[in-house]
Amino acid sequence: IRLSYLCDEFWKTDSTQTLKDGNGRTFIYYESGFLNEFYTYKDGIKDGDFEEYTPNKNLLLLVNILKEKNTENGCISIIWED
């Protein structure tokens, strides 16, 4: 199974655009208003830093994604570095 997550545009609830043309970040918040997670995108694919937090405001995950493209068959391999 191959999963692909492509994202082209993203706006915060205050109408601030944080991802345009597949480049930038997405921000998801808990109902309390505290940050749940953010992801960095490049060319529509998760690439770079991302963080996830618990509802109690504790850092759950801090990871850097290094992207490698296989141009022969168009596949994208994702390497995570924590």
Coordinates of N, CA and C in Angstrom, one line a residue:
I1 N 0.9 -1.2 0.0 CA 0.0 0.0 0.0 C 0.9 1.2 0.0
R2 N 0.6 2.2 -0.9 CA 1.4 3.4 -0.9 C 0.4 4.5 -0.6
L3 N 0.7 5.3 0.4 CA -0.1 6.5 0.8 C 0.5 7.7 0.3
S4 N -0.2 8.6 -0.2 CA 0.3 9.9 -0.7 C -0.5 11.0 0.0
Y5 N 0.1 12.0 0.5 CA -0.6 13.1 1.1 C -0.1 14.4 0.4
L6 N -1.0 14.9 -0.4 CA -0.7 16.1 -1.2 C -1.5 17.2 -0.6
C7 N -0.9 18.3 -0.4 CA -1.6 19.5 0.1 C -1.2 20.7 -0.7
D8 N -2.1 21.5 -1.2 CA -1.8 22.6 -2.1 C -2.1 23.9 -1.4
E9 N -3.2 24.1 -0.7 CA -3.5 25.3 0.0 C -4.0 25.0 1.4
F10 N -3.7 26.0 2.3 CA -4.2 25.9 3.7 C -4.3 27.2 4.3
W11 N -5.4 27.4 5.0 CA -5.7 28.7 5.8 C -6.0 28.4 7.2
K12 N -5.5 29.2 8.1 CA -5.8 29.2 9.5 C -7.3 29.7 9.7
T13 N -7.8 29.4 10.8 CA -9.2 29.9 11.1 C -9.4 31.4 11.0
D14 N -8.3 32.1 11.2 CA -8.4 33.6 11.1 C -8.2 34.1 9.7
S15 N -8.2 33.2 8.7 CA -8.1 33.4 7.3 C -6.7 33.8 6.8
T16 N -5.7 33.5 7.6 CA -4.3 33.6 7.2 C -3.9 32.4 6.4
Q17 N -3.4 32.7 5.2 CA -3.0 31.6 4.3 C -1.6 31.2 4.7
T18 N -1.4 29.9 5.1 CA 0.0 29.5 5.5 C 0.6 28.5 4.6
L19 N -0.2 28.0 3.6 CA 0.3 27.1 2.6 C -0.2 27.6 1.2
K20 N 0.7 27.8 0.3 CA 0.2 28.3 -1.0 C 1.1 27.6 -2.1
D21 N 0.4 27.1 -3.1 CA 1.0 26.4 -4.2 C 1.9 25.2 -3.7
G22 N 1.4 24.6 -2.6 CA 2.1 23.4 -2.1 C 3.2 23.6 -1.2
N23 N 3.5 24.9 -0.9 CA 4.7 25.3 0.0 C 4.2 26.1 1.2
G24 N 4.7 25.7 2.3 CA 4.4 26.4 3.6 C 4.1 25.4 4.7
R25 N 3.2 25.8 5.6 CA 2.9 24.9 6.8 C 1.4 24.8 7.0
T26 N 1.0 23.7 7.6 CA -0.4 23.6 8.0 C -0.4 23.6 9.6
F27 N -1.4 24.1 10.2 CA -1.6 24.2 11.6 C -2.9 23.7 12.0
I28 N -3.0 22.7 12.9 CA -4.2 22.1 13.4 C -4.2 22.4 14.9
Y29 N -5.4 22.9 15.4 CA -5.5 23.3 16.8 C -6.6 22.4 17.6
Y30 N -6.4 22.2 18.8 CA -7.4 21.6 19.7 C -8.5 22.7 19.9
E31 N -9.7 22.2 20.3 CA -10.8 23.1 20.6 C -10.4 24.2 21.6
S32 N -9.4 23.8 22.5 CA -9.0 24.8 23.5 C -8.2 26.0 22.9
G33 N -7.8 25.8 21.6 CA -7.0 26.8 21.0 C -5.5 26.5 21.0
F34 N -5.1 25.5 21.7 CA -3.7 25.1 21.8 C -3.3 24.3 20.5
L35 N -2.1 24.5 20.1 CA -1.6 23.8 18.9 C -1.6 22.3 19.1
N36 N -2.2 21.6 18.1 CA -2.2 20.1 18.1 C -1.0 19.6 17.3
E37 N -0.9 20.2 16.1 CA 0.2 19.8 15.2 C 0.5 20.8 14.1
F38 N 1.7 20.8 13.6 CA 2.0 21.6 12.4 C 2.9 20.7 11.5
Y39 N 2.7 20.9 10.2 CA 3.5 20.2 9.2 C 4.0 21.2 8.2
T40 N 5.2 20.9 7.7 CA 5.9 21.7 6.7 C 5.7 21.0 5.4
Y41 N 5.4 21.7 4.3 CA 5.2 21.1 3.0 C 6.1 21.8 2.0
K42 N 6.5 21.0 1.0 CA 7.3 21.5 -0.1 C 6.7 20.8 -1.4
D43 N 6.3 21.5 -2.3 CA 5.7 20.9 -3.6 C 4.6 20.0 -3.3
G44 N 3.8 20.4 -2.2 CA 2.6 19.6 -1.9 C 2.8 18.4 -1.0
I45 N 4.0 18.1 -0.7 CA 4.4 16.9 0.1 C 5.0 17.3 1.4
K46 N 4.6 16.5 2.5 CA 5.3 16.8 3.8 C 6.8 16.7 3.6
D47 N 7.4 17.8 4.1 CA 8.9 17.9 3.9 C 9.4 18.8 5.0
G48 N 10.3 18.4 5.8 CA 10.9 19.3 6.8 C 10.3 19.0 8.2
D49 N 10.3 20.0 9.0 CA 9.9 19.8 10.4 C 8.4 19.6 10.5
F50 N 8.1 18.8 11.6 CA 6.7 18.8 12.0 C 6.7 18.4 13.5
E51 N 5.7 19.0 14.2 CA 5.5 18.7 15.6 C 4.1 18.4 15.9
E52 N 4.0 17.5 17.0 CA 2.6 17.1 17.5 C 2.7 17.3 19.0
Y53 N 1.5 17.8 19.5 CA 1.4 18.0 21.0 C 0.2 17.3 21.5
T54 N 0.3 17.0 22.8 CA -0.9 16.3 23.5 C -1.9 17.4 23.9
P55 N -3.1 17.1 24.2 CA -4.0 18.1 24.7 C -3.6 18.8 26.0
N56 N -2.6 18.2 26.7 CA -2.1 18.9 27.9 C -0.9 19.8 27.6
K57 N -0.7 20.1 26.3 CA 0.4 21.0 25.9 C 1.8 20.4 26.0
N58 N 1.9 19.1 26.0 CA 3.2 18.5 26.1 C 3.6 18.1 24.7
L59 N 4.9 18.3 24.3 CA 5.4 17.9 23.0 C 5.4 16.4 22.9
L60 N 4.7 15.9 21.9 CA 4.6 14.4 21.7 C 5.6 13.9 20.7
L61 N 5.8 14.7 19.7 CA 6.7 14.3 18.6 C 7.3 15.5 17.9
L62 N 8.6 15.4 17.6 CA 9.3 16.4 16.9 C 10.2 15.7 15.9
V63 N 9.9 15.9 14.6 CA 10.5 15.1 13.6 C 10.9 16.0 12.4
N64 N 12.0 15.6 11.7 CA 12.4 16.2 10.5 C 12.2 15.2 9.4
I65 N 11.5 15.5 8.3 CA 11.3 14.6 7.2 C 12.3 15.0 6.1
L66 N 13.1 14.1 5.7 CA 14.0 14.3 4.5 C 13.4 13.6 3.3
K67 N 13.1 14.3 2.3 CA 12.5 13.7 1.1 C 13.5 13.3 0.0
E68 N 13.3 12.1 -0.5 CA 14.1 11.7 -1.6 C 13.2 11.3 -2.8
K69 N 13.5 11.8 -3.9 CA 12.7 11.5 -5.1 C 13.4 10.4 -6.0
N70 N 12.7 9.4 -6.4 CA 13.2 8.5 -7.3 C 12.7 8.8 -8.7
T71 N 13.5 9.5 -9.5 CA 13.0 10.0 -10.7 C 12.7 9.0 -11.8
E72 N 13.3 7.8 -11.6 CA 13.1 6.7 -12.6 C 11.7 6.2 -12.7
N73 N 11.0 6.1 -11.6 CA 9.6 5.6 -11.6 C 8.6 6.6 -10.9
G74 N 9.1 7.8 -10.5 CA 8.2 8.8 -10.0 C 7.8 8.6 -8.6
C75 N 8.3 7.5 -7.9 CA 8.0 7.3 -6.5 C 8.8 8.2 -5.6
I76 N 8.2 8.5 -4.4 CA 8.8 9.3 -3.4 C 9.0 8.5 -2.2
S77 N 10.3 8.5 -1.7 CA 10.6 7.8 -0.5 C 10.7 8.9 0.6
I78 N 10.1 8.6 1.8 CA 10.1 9.5 2.9 C 11.1 8.9 4.0
I79 N 12.0 9.7 4.4 CA 12.9 9.3 5.5 C 12.7 10.3 6.6
W80 N 12.4 9.7 7.8 CA 12.1 10.5 9.0 C 13.4 10.5 9.9
E81 N 13.6 11.7 10.4 CA 14.8 11.8 11.3 C 14.3 12.5 12.6
D82 N 14.5 11.8 13.7 CA 14.0 12.5 15.0 C 15.2 12.8 15.9

